[in-house]
């Protein structure tokens, strides 16, 4: 089992990242034992696909490293690094650019969403972003990629690229790449904005009230939950009663996911009650869950050198792990490499 996943070091780590991805990273790390290895990285190369501030990117890379460790990613058991220190990612992307098709990239919903009406004005990096993402996982022969639902299409593309490359340049009994499978938590595949139950919770939403950040204190969490958009109806006692109530469904899903119970069970406990009772309970659960993580995050941020050392050590391992597949890809393509 090779578990590989990444997160962009832009903005704060939020509840969607945590429930959709990071919590599974930690679970997989804790379960993997002798059965394989986990590699987790800061996708700093991806972060330059949109306008960015270089000073801020450096700071965010360290903050996201601290946030991941605070959430339970253990650098002594998992390989934790940032892409920029492992040139194999950029090299492999170039090799895969020969295989990826314009038509495939044109269909990516994230490209469509982020480029909007101004495609001509976007960076080429934003367009080829999913090829770098394919390189990220294929370099390590990833078998499992724990992500939220929004990354599913990018992983399907990674599979298509791997398959075409293997067919075009490798023999059937010695493929260069393993086809990776996404691993998406059913209960928290897509955590929605607290302000709009039809938009996903996201770092780029201009309203901070739309998301819970790892760094929010107890008062802020409670304030955001109380201000979360809902409707005037009480909670139903059956799941069907949440149809067409996107905001209510989102809050129930968050509660279930954090408490480790089913949505049905949340409705058994809170069905018939209004949000005046449910929101404070959810706020408390969030605070309880995040308080130790936030405290650890603040502690880790005191020691910048220790964070640099974690990334340097992880990068050295990642360079080693990626070398054989990178070499195999060069050779398969007939490229003479010194
Ligand atoms: P990013 O940085 O946007 O998000 C990191 C992880 O958090 C998940 N996520 C969510 N899950 C549920 N609900 C939400 N509202 C929510 N928002 C974010 C994302 O699905 C992701 O798993 N392109 C990736 C980073 C990346 C990557 C990779 C991931 C680069 N290379 C290789 C996996 C494998 C991204 O921008 O994620």
CSV table of C-alpha atoms and ligand atoms in Angstrom, one decimal:
chain,number,residue,atom,x,y,z
A,1,UNK,CA,0.0,0.0,0.0
A,2,UNK,CA,1.4,3.4,-1.0
A,3,UNK,CA,-0.6,6.2,0.4
A,4,UNK,CA,0.1,9.6,-1.2
A,5,UNK,CA,-1.7,12.9,-0.9
A,6,UNK,CA,-1.1,16.7,-0.8
A,7,UNK,CA,-2.6,20.0,0.3
A,8,UNK,CA,-1.9,23.5,-1.1
A,9,UNK,CA,-0.2,25.7,1.4
A,10,UNK,CA,-2.6,28.7,0.8
A,11,UNK,CA,-4.7,30.1,3.6
A,12,UNK,CA,-5.6,28.2,6.7
A,13,UNK,CA,-6.4,24.6,7.1
A,14,UNK,CA,-10.2,24.4,7.5
A,15,UNK,CA,-12.8,22.0,8.6
A,16,UNK,CA,-13.4,20.7,5.0
A,17,UNK,CA,-9.7,19.9,4.6
A,18,UNK,CA,-9.7,18.2,8.0
A,19,UNK,CA,-12.8,16.0,7.6
A,20,UNK,CA,-12.5,15.5,3.9
A,21,UNK,CA,-8.8,14.5,3.8
A,22,UNK,CA,-6.4,15.1,6.7
A,23,UNK,CA,-8.2,13.0,9.2
A,24,UNK,CA,-8.0,10.0,6.8
A,25,UNK,CA,-4.3,10.7,6.2
A,26,UNK,CA,-3.8,10.3,10.0
A,27,UNK,CA,-6.0,7.2,10.1
A,28,UNK,CA,-4.2,5.6,7.2
A,29,UNK,CA,-0.8,6.4,8.7
A,30,UNK,CA,-1.9,4.8,12.0
A,31,UNK,CA,-3.2,1.7,10.3
A,32,UNK,CA,-0.5,1.1,7.7
A,33,UNK,CA,2.1,-0.5,9.9
A,34,UNK,CA,4.4,-2.8,7.9
A,35,UNK,CA,2.0,-2.9,4.9
A,36,UNK,CA,3.4,0.1,3.1
A,37,UNK,CA,4.2,3.8,3.5
A,38,UNK,CA,2.5,7.2,3.6
A,39,UNK,CA,3.8,10.2,1.8
A,40,UNK,CA,2.1,13.6,2.5
A,41,UNK,CA,3.2,16.9,0.9
A,42,UNK,CA,2.6,20.6,0.7
A,43,UNK,CA,1.7,21.3,-2.9
A,44,UNK,CA,3.7,24.6,-3.1
A,45,UNK,CA,4.3,24.1,-6.8
A,46,UNK,CA,0.6,24.0,-7.4
A,47,UNK,CA,0.2,27.2,-5.4
A,48,UNK,CA,2.0,29.3,-8.0
A,49,UNK,CA,-0.8,28.6,-10.6
A,50,UNK,CA,-2.8,31.6,-9.3
A,51,UNK,CA,-1.5,35.0,-8.4
A,52,UNK,CA,0.4,34.8,-5.1
A,53,UNK,CA,2.6,36.6,-2.7
A,54,UNK,CA,6.0,34.9,-2.4
A,55,UNK,CA,6.6,36.0,1.3
A,56,UNK,CA,3.1,34.7,2.2
A,57,UNK,CA,3.7,31.4,0.3
A,58,UNK,CA,6.9,30.7,2.4
A,59,UNK,CA,5.0,31.5,5.6
A,60,UNK,CA,2.0,29.4,4.6
A,61,UNK,CA,4.2,26.4,3.8
A,62,UNK,CA,5.5,26.4,7.3
A,63,UNK,CA,2.1,27.0,8.8
A,64,UNK,CA,0.5,24.2,6.9
A,65,UNK,CA,3.4,21.9,7.9
A,66,UNK,CA,2.7,22.8,11.6
A,67,UNK,CA,-1.0,22.3,11.0
A,68,UNK,CA,-0.6,18.8,9.6
A,69,UNK,CA,1.7,17.7,12.4
A,70,UNK,CA,-0.8,19.2,14.9
A,71,UNK,CA,-3.5,17.1,13.3
A,72,UNK,CA,-1.5,14.0,13.9
A,73,UNK,CA,0.7,13.5,10.8
A,74,UNK,CA,3.8,12.1,12.3
A,75,UNK,CA,7.0,12.9,10.4
A,76,UNK,CA,8.8,10.0,12.0
A,77,UNK,CA,6.3,7.5,10.4
A,78,UNK,CA,5.2,9.3,7.3
A,79,UNK,CA,7.2,11.1,4.7
A,80,UNK,CA,6.2,14.8,5.0
A,81,UNK,CA,7.7,17.3,2.6
A,82,UNK,CA,7.1,20.2,0.2
A,83,UNK,CA,7.1,19.6,-3.6
A,84,UNK,CA,9.6,22.4,-4.3
A,85,UNK,CA,12.4,20.5,-2.5
A,86,UNK,CA,11.8,17.4,-4.7
A,87,UNK,CA,12.6,18.4,-8.4
A,88,UNK,CA,11.3,15.0,-9.6
A,89,UNK,CA,7.7,16.4,-9.4
A,90,UNK,CA,8.4,19.1,-11.9
A,91,UNK,CA,10.5,16.8,-14.1
A,92,UNK,CA,7.8,14.1,-14.1
A,93,UNK,CA,5.2,16.6,-15.0
A,94,UNK,CA,7.1,17.5,-18.1
A,95,UNK,CA,7.4,13.9,-19.1
A,96,UNK,CA,3.7,13.4,-18.6
A,97,UNK,CA,2.9,16.5,-20.6
A,98,UNK,CA,3.7,14.4,-23.7
A,99,UNK,CA,0.9,12.0,-22.8
A,100,UNK,CA,-1.8,14.2,-21.3
A,101,UNK,CA,-4.3,15.5,-24.0
A,102,UNK,CA,-5.6,19.1,-24.3
A,103,UNK,CA,-9.2,17.7,-24.4
A,104,UNK,CA,-8.8,15.9,-21.1
A,105,UNK,CA,-7.6,19.1,-19.4
A,106,UNK,CA,-10.3,21.2,-21.0
A,107,UNK,CA,-12.9,19.0,-19.3
A,108,UNK,CA,-11.6,19.5,-15.8
A,109,UNK,CA,-14.3,21.3,-13.7
A,110,UNK,CA,-11.8,23.0,-11.5
A,111,UNK,CA,-10.1,24.5,-14.5
A,112,UNK,CA,-13.5,25.7,-15.7
A,113,UNK,CA,-14.5,27.1,-12.3
A,114,UNK,CA,-11.2,28.8,-11.6
A,115,UNK,CA,-10.7,30.2,-15.1
A,116,UNK,CA,-14.3,31.4,-15.4
A,117,UNK,CA,-14.8,33.7,-18.4
A,118,UNK,CA,-11.2,34.7,-18.6
A,119,UNK,CA,-9.5,31.6,-19.9
A,120,UNK,CA,-7.1,33.5,-22.1
A,121,UNK,CA,-5.7,35.4,-19.1
A,122,UNK,CA,-5.0,32.4,-17.0
A,123,UNK,CA,-1.5,31.0,-16.3
A,124,UNK,CA,-0.5,27.8,-18.2
A,125,UNK,CA,0.2,26.3,-14.8
A,126,UNK,CA,-3.5,26.6,-13.9
A,127,UNK,CA,-4.4,24.6,-17.0
A,128,UNK,CA,-1.7,21.9,-16.6
A,129,UNK,CA,-2.2,21.8,-12.8
A,130,UNK,CA,-3.8,18.3,-13.0
A,131,UNK,CA,-0.8,16.9,-14.8
A,132,UNK,CA,1.5,18.0,-12.0
A,133,UNK,CA,-1.0,16.3,-9.6
A,134,UNK,CA,-0.8,13.1,-11.7
A,135,UNK,CA,3.0,13.4,-11.4
A,136,UNK,CA,2.7,13.8,-7.6
A,137,UNK,CA,1.0,10.4,-7.2
A,138,UNK,CA,2.5,8.4,-10.1
A,139,UNK,CA,6.1,9.1,-9.0
A,140,UNK,CA,5.5,7.1,-5.8
A,141,UNK,CA,3.4,4.3,-7.4
A,142,UNK,CA,0.5,5.4,-5.2
A,143,UNK,CA,-2.2,2.9,-4.6
A,144,UNK,CA,-4.5,5.0,-2.3
A,145,UNK,CA,-5.0,8.7,-2.5
A,146,UNK,CA,-7.1,10.1,0.4
A,147,UNK,CA,-8.9,13.2,-0.8
A,148,UNK,CA,-12.2,15.0,-0.7
A,149,UNK,CA,-14.7,14.6,-3.5
A,150,UNK,CA,-13.5,17.7,-5.3
A,151,UNK,CA,-10.3,16.0,-6.3
A,152,UNK,CA,-11.9,12.9,-7.7
A,153,UNK,CA,-11.8,14.1,-11.3
A,154,UNK,CA,-8.1,15.0,-11.1
A,155,UNK,CA,-7.4,11.5,-9.9
A,156,UNK,CA,-9.4,9.9,-12.7
A,157,UNK,CA,-7.2,12.0,-15.0
A,158,UNK,CA,-4.1,10.7,-13.3
A,159,UNK,CA,-5.3,7.1,-14.0
A,160,UNK,CA,-6.0,8.0,-17.7
A,161,UNK,CA,-2.5,9.5,-18.0
A,162,UNK,CA,-0.9,6.4,-16.3
A,163,UNK,CA,-2.9,4.0,-18.5
A,164,UNK,CA,-2.0,5.8,-21.8
A,165,UNK,CA,1.7,6.1,-20.8
A,166,UNK,CA,1.8,2.4,-19.9
A,167,UNK,CA,0.1,1.4,-23.1
A,168,UNK,CA,2.2,3.7,-25.3
A,169,UNK,CA,5.6,3.2,-23.7
A,170,UNK,CA,5.8,0.1,-21.5
A,171,UNK,CA,5.2,-3.6,-22.0
A,172,UNK,CA,2.1,-5.1,-20.4
A,173,UNK,CA,4.0,-7.2,-17.9
A,174,UNK,CA,6.2,-4.3,-16.8
A,175,UNK,CA,4.1,-1.1,-16.5
A,176,UNK,CA,5.9,2.1,-15.5
A,177,UNK,CA,3.0,3.4,-13.4
A,178,UNK,CA,0.5,2.0,-10.9
A,179,UNK,CA,-3.1,3.2,-11.3
A,180,UNK,CA,-4.0,5.1,-8.1
A,181,UNK,CA,-7.4,4.9,-6.4
A,182,UNK,CA,-9.0,7.8,-4.7
A,183,UNK,CA,-10.1,7.2,-1.1
A,184,UNK,CA,-13.0,9.5,-0.3
A,185,UNK,CA,-14.7,9.5,3.1
A,186,UNK,CA,-18.5,9.0,2.4
A,187,UNK,CA,-19.6,10.9,5.4
A,188,UNK,CA,-17.5,14.0,4.7
A,189,UNK,CA,-16.8,13.9,1.0
A,190,UNK,CA,-17.8,17.5,0.5
A,191,UNK,CA,-18.2,19.8,3.5
A,192,UNK,CA,-20.2,22.9,2.5
A,193,UNK,CA,-19.8,26.6,3.3
A,194,UNK,CA,-21.5,27.7,6.5
A,195,UNK,CA,-23.0,30.6,4.5
A,196,UNK,CA,-24.3,28.7,1.5
A,197,UNK,CA,-25.2,25.0,1.5
A,198,UNK,CA,-24.6,24.7,-2.2
A,199,UNK,CA,-21.0,25.9,-2.3
A,200,UNK,CA,-18.1,23.9,-0.8
A,201,UNK,CA,-16.2,25.2,2.2
A,202,UNK,CA,-13.1,26.7,0.7
A,203,UNK,CA,-10.0,28.7,1.5
A,204,UNK,CA,-10.7,31.1,-1.3
A,205,UNK,CA,-14.2,32.1,-0.1
A,206,UNK,CA,-13.9,35.9,0.7
A,207,UNK,CA,-16.1,35.5,3.8
A,208,UNK,CA,-14.3,34.0,6.8
A,209,UNK,CA,-17.7,33.2,8.3
A,210,UNK,CA,-18.1,30.6,5.6
A,211,UNK,CA,-15.5,28.2,7.2
A,212,UNK,CA,-14.1,27.0,10.5
A,213,UNK,CA,-10.3,27.4,10.5
A,214,UNK,CA,-8.0,25.2,12.6
A,215,UNK,CA,-6.7,28.4,14.2
A,216,UNK,CA,-10.1,29.8,15.3
A,217,UNK,CA,-10.6,30.1,19.0
A,218,UNK,CA,-13.6,28.8,20.9
A,219,UNK,CA,-15.5,32.1,20.8
A,220,UNK,CA,-14.9,32.5,17.0
A,221,UNK,CA,-16.1,28.9,16.4
A,222,UNK,CA,-19.2,29.4,18.4
A,223,UNK,CA,-19.9,32.7,16.7
A,224,UNK,CA,-19.5,31.2,13.2
A,225,UNK,CA,-21.7,28.2,14.0
A,226,UNK,CA,-24.4,30.5,15.5
A,227,UNK,CA,-24.3,32.7,12.4
A,228,UNK,CA,-24.3,29.7,10.0
A,229,UNK,CA,-27.2,29.9,7.5
A,230,UNK,CA,-30.1,27.6,8.4
A,231,UNK,CA,-33.9,27.5,8.0
A,232,UNK,CA,-36.6,28.0,10.6
A,233,UNK,CA,-37.7,24.4,10.7
A,234,UNK,CA,-36.7,22.1,13.5
A,235,UNK,CA,-34.4,19.1,12.6
A,236,UNK,CA,-36.4,16.1,11.3
A,237,UNK,CA,-36.1,12.7,12.9
A,238,UNK,CA,-35.4,10.9,9.5
A,239,UNK,CA,-32.8,11.6,6.9
A,240,UNK,CA,-35.4,12.1,4.1
A,241,UNK,CA,-36.5,15.2,6.0
A,242,UNK,CA,-33.2,16.9,5.1
A,243,UNK,CA,-33.8,16.7,1.3
A,244,UNK,CA,-33.8,20.3,-0.1
A,245,UNK,CA,-32.4,21.6,3.2
A,246,UNK,CA,-28.7,21.8,2.1
A,247,UNK,CA,-27.6,24.0,5.1
A,248,UNK,CA,-29.2,21.8,7.7
A,249,UNK,CA,-27.8,18.6,6.0
A,250,UNK,CA,-24.4,20.2,6.1
A,251,UNK,CA,-24.5,20.9,9.8
A,252,UNK,CA,-25.8,17.4,10.6
A,253,UNK,CA,-23.0,15.9,8.4
A,254,UNK,CA,-20.4,17.9,10.2
A,255,UNK,CA,-21.7,16.8,13.6
A,256,UNK,CA,-21.9,13.1,12.5
A,257,UNK,CA,-18.4,13.1,11.0
A,258,UNK,CA,-16.8,14.8,14.1
A,259,UNK,CA,-18.7,12.6,16.6
A,260,UNK,CA,-18.0,9.4,14.6
A,261,UNK,CA,-21.7,8.5,14.4
A,262,UNK,CA,-24.1,8.3,11.5
A,263,UNK,CA,-26.3,11.1,10.3
A,264,UNK,CA,-29.3,9.0,11.3
A,265,UNK,CA,-28.1,8.8,14.8
A,266,UNK,CA,-27.7,12.6,15.0
A,267,UNK,CA,-31.3,12.9,14.0
A,268,UNK,CA,-32.3,10.3,16.6
A,269,UNK,CA,-30.6,12.5,19.2
A,270,UNK,CA,-31.7,15.9,17.9
A,271,UNK,CA,-34.8,15.3,15.8
A,272,UNK,CA,-37.6,17.7,16.7
A,273,UNK,CA,-35.2,20.3,18.2
A,274,UNK,CA,-34.5,23.6,16.6
A,275,UNK,CA,-31.2,25.1,15.7
A,276,UNK,CA,-31.2,27.1,18.9
A,277,UNK,CA,-30.4,23.8,20.6
A,278,UNK,CA,-28.4,22.1,17.9
A,279,UNK,CA,-26.0,24.9,17.1
A,280,UNK,CA,-24.5,25.3,20.6
A,281,UNK,CA,-24.1,21.5,20.7
A,282,UNK,CA,-22.3,21.5,17.4
A,283,UNK,CA,-20.1,24.5,18.4
A,284,UNK,CA,-19.1,22.7,21.6
A,285,UNK,CA,-18.2,19.5,19.7
A,286,UNK,CA,-16.1,21.5,17.2
A,287,UNK,CA,-14.3,23.4,20.0
A,288,UNK,CA,-13.6,20.2,21.9
A,289,UNK,CA,-12.3,18.5,18.7
A,290,UNK,CA,-10.1,21.4,17.6
A,291,UNK,CA,-8.8,22.8,21.0
A,292,UNK,CA,-5.9,20.3,21.4
A,293,UNK,CA,-5.0,20.6,17.7
A,294,UNK,CA,-4.9,24.4,17.9
A,295,UNK,CA,-2.8,24.4,21.0
A,296,UNK,CA,-0.3,22.0,19.4
A,297,UNK,CA,-0.2,24.1,16.3
A,298,UNK,CA,0.7,27.3,18.2
A,299,UNK,CA,3.5,25.4,20.0
A,300,UNK,CA,4.9,24.1,16.8
A,301,UNK,CA,4.9,27.5,15.2
A,302,UNK,CA,7.3,28.7,17.9
A,303,UNK,CA,10.1,26.6,16.4
A,304,UNK,CA,10.7,27.5,12.8
A,305,UNK,CA,13.9,25.6,12.6
A,306,UNK,CA,12.3,22.4,13.7
A,307,UNK,CA,9.7,22.8,10.9
A,308,UNK,CA,12.4,23.4,8.4
A,309,UNK,CA,14.2,20.3,9.6
A,310,UNK,CA,11.0,18.2,9.2
A,311,UNK,CA,10.6,19.3,5.6
A,312,UNK,CA,14.3,18.8,4.8
A,313,UNK,CA,14.3,15.3,6.2
A,314,UNK,CA,11.0,14.4,4.4
A,315,UNK,CA,12.3,15.8,1.1
A,316,UNK,CA,15.5,13.7,1.3
A,317,UNK,CA,13.3,10.6,1.7
A,318,UNK,CA,10.9,11.6,-1.1
A,319,UNK,CA,13.8,12.2,-3.5
A,320,UNK,CA,15.0,8.7,-2.8
A,321,UNK,CA,11.6,7.1,-3.2
A,322,UNK,CA,10.8,8.9,-6.4
A,323,UNK,CA,14.1,8.2,-8.2
A,324,UNK,CA,13.4,4.7,-9.6
A,325,UNK,CA,10.0,5.7,-11.2
A,326,UNK,CA,11.5,8.9,-12.6
A,327,UNK,CA,14.4,6.9,-14.1
A,328,UNK,CA,12.0,4.3,-15.5
A,329,UNK,CA,9.8,7.0,-17.2
A,330,UNK,CA,12.9,8.7,-18.8
A,331,UNK,CA,14.0,5.3,-20.1
A,332,UNK,CA,10.6,4.3,-21.4
A,333,UNK,CA,10.5,7.5,-23.4
A,334,UNK,CA,13.9,6.9,-25.0
A,335,UNK,CA,15.5,9.9,-23.3
A,336,UNK,CA,19.2,9.6,-22.6
A,337,UNK,CA,19.8,10.8,-19.0
A,338,UNK,CA,23.2,11.3,-17.4
B,1,LIG,P1,-6.7,21.5,-1.5
B,1,LIG,O1,-5.4,22.1,-0.9
B,1,LIG,O2,-7.7,22.3,-2.1
B,1,LIG,O3,-7.4,20.6,-0.4
B,1,LIG,C1,-6.7,19.6,0.4
B,1,LIG,C2,-7.6,18.4,0.7
B,1,LIG,O4,-8.8,18.9,1.3
B,1,LIG,C3,-10.0,18.4,0.6
B,1,LIG,N1,-11.0,19.4,0.7
B,1,LIG,C4,-12.3,19.1,1.1
B,1,LIG,N2,-12.9,17.9,1.4
B,1,LIG,C5,-14.2,18.0,1.8
B,1,LIG,N3,-14.9,19.1,1.8
B,1,LIG,C6,-14.4,20.3,1.5
B,1,LIG,N4,-15.1,21.5,1.5
B,1,LIG,C7,-13.0,20.3,1.1
B,1,LIG,N5,-12.1,21.3,0.7
B,1,LIG,C8,-11.0,20.7,0.5
B,1,LIG,C9,-9.5,18.3,-0.8
B,1,LIG,O5,-10.3,17.4,-1.6
B,1,LIG,C10,-8.1,17.8,-0.7
B,1,LIG,O6,-8.1,16.4,-0.5
B,1,LIG,N6,-5.0,19.7,-5.9
B,1,LIG,C11,-5.1,19.5,-4.4
B,1,LIG,C12,-3.7,19.3,-3.8
B,1,LIG,C13,-2.9,18.2,-4.5
B,1,LIG,C14,-3.1,16.8,-4.4
B,1,LIG,C15,-2.1,16.2,-5.2
B,1,LIG,C16,-4.0,16.0,-3.7
B,1,LIG,C17,-1.8,18.4,-5.3
B,1,LIG,N7,-1.3,17.2,-5.7
B,1,LIG,C18,-2.0,14.8,-5.3
B,1,LIG,C19,-3.9,14.6,-3.8
B,1,LIG,C20,-2.9,14.0,-4.6
B,1,LIG,C21,-5.8,20.6,-3.8
B,1,LIG,O7,-5.7,21.7,-4.2
B,1,LIG,O8,-6.3,20.3,-2.5
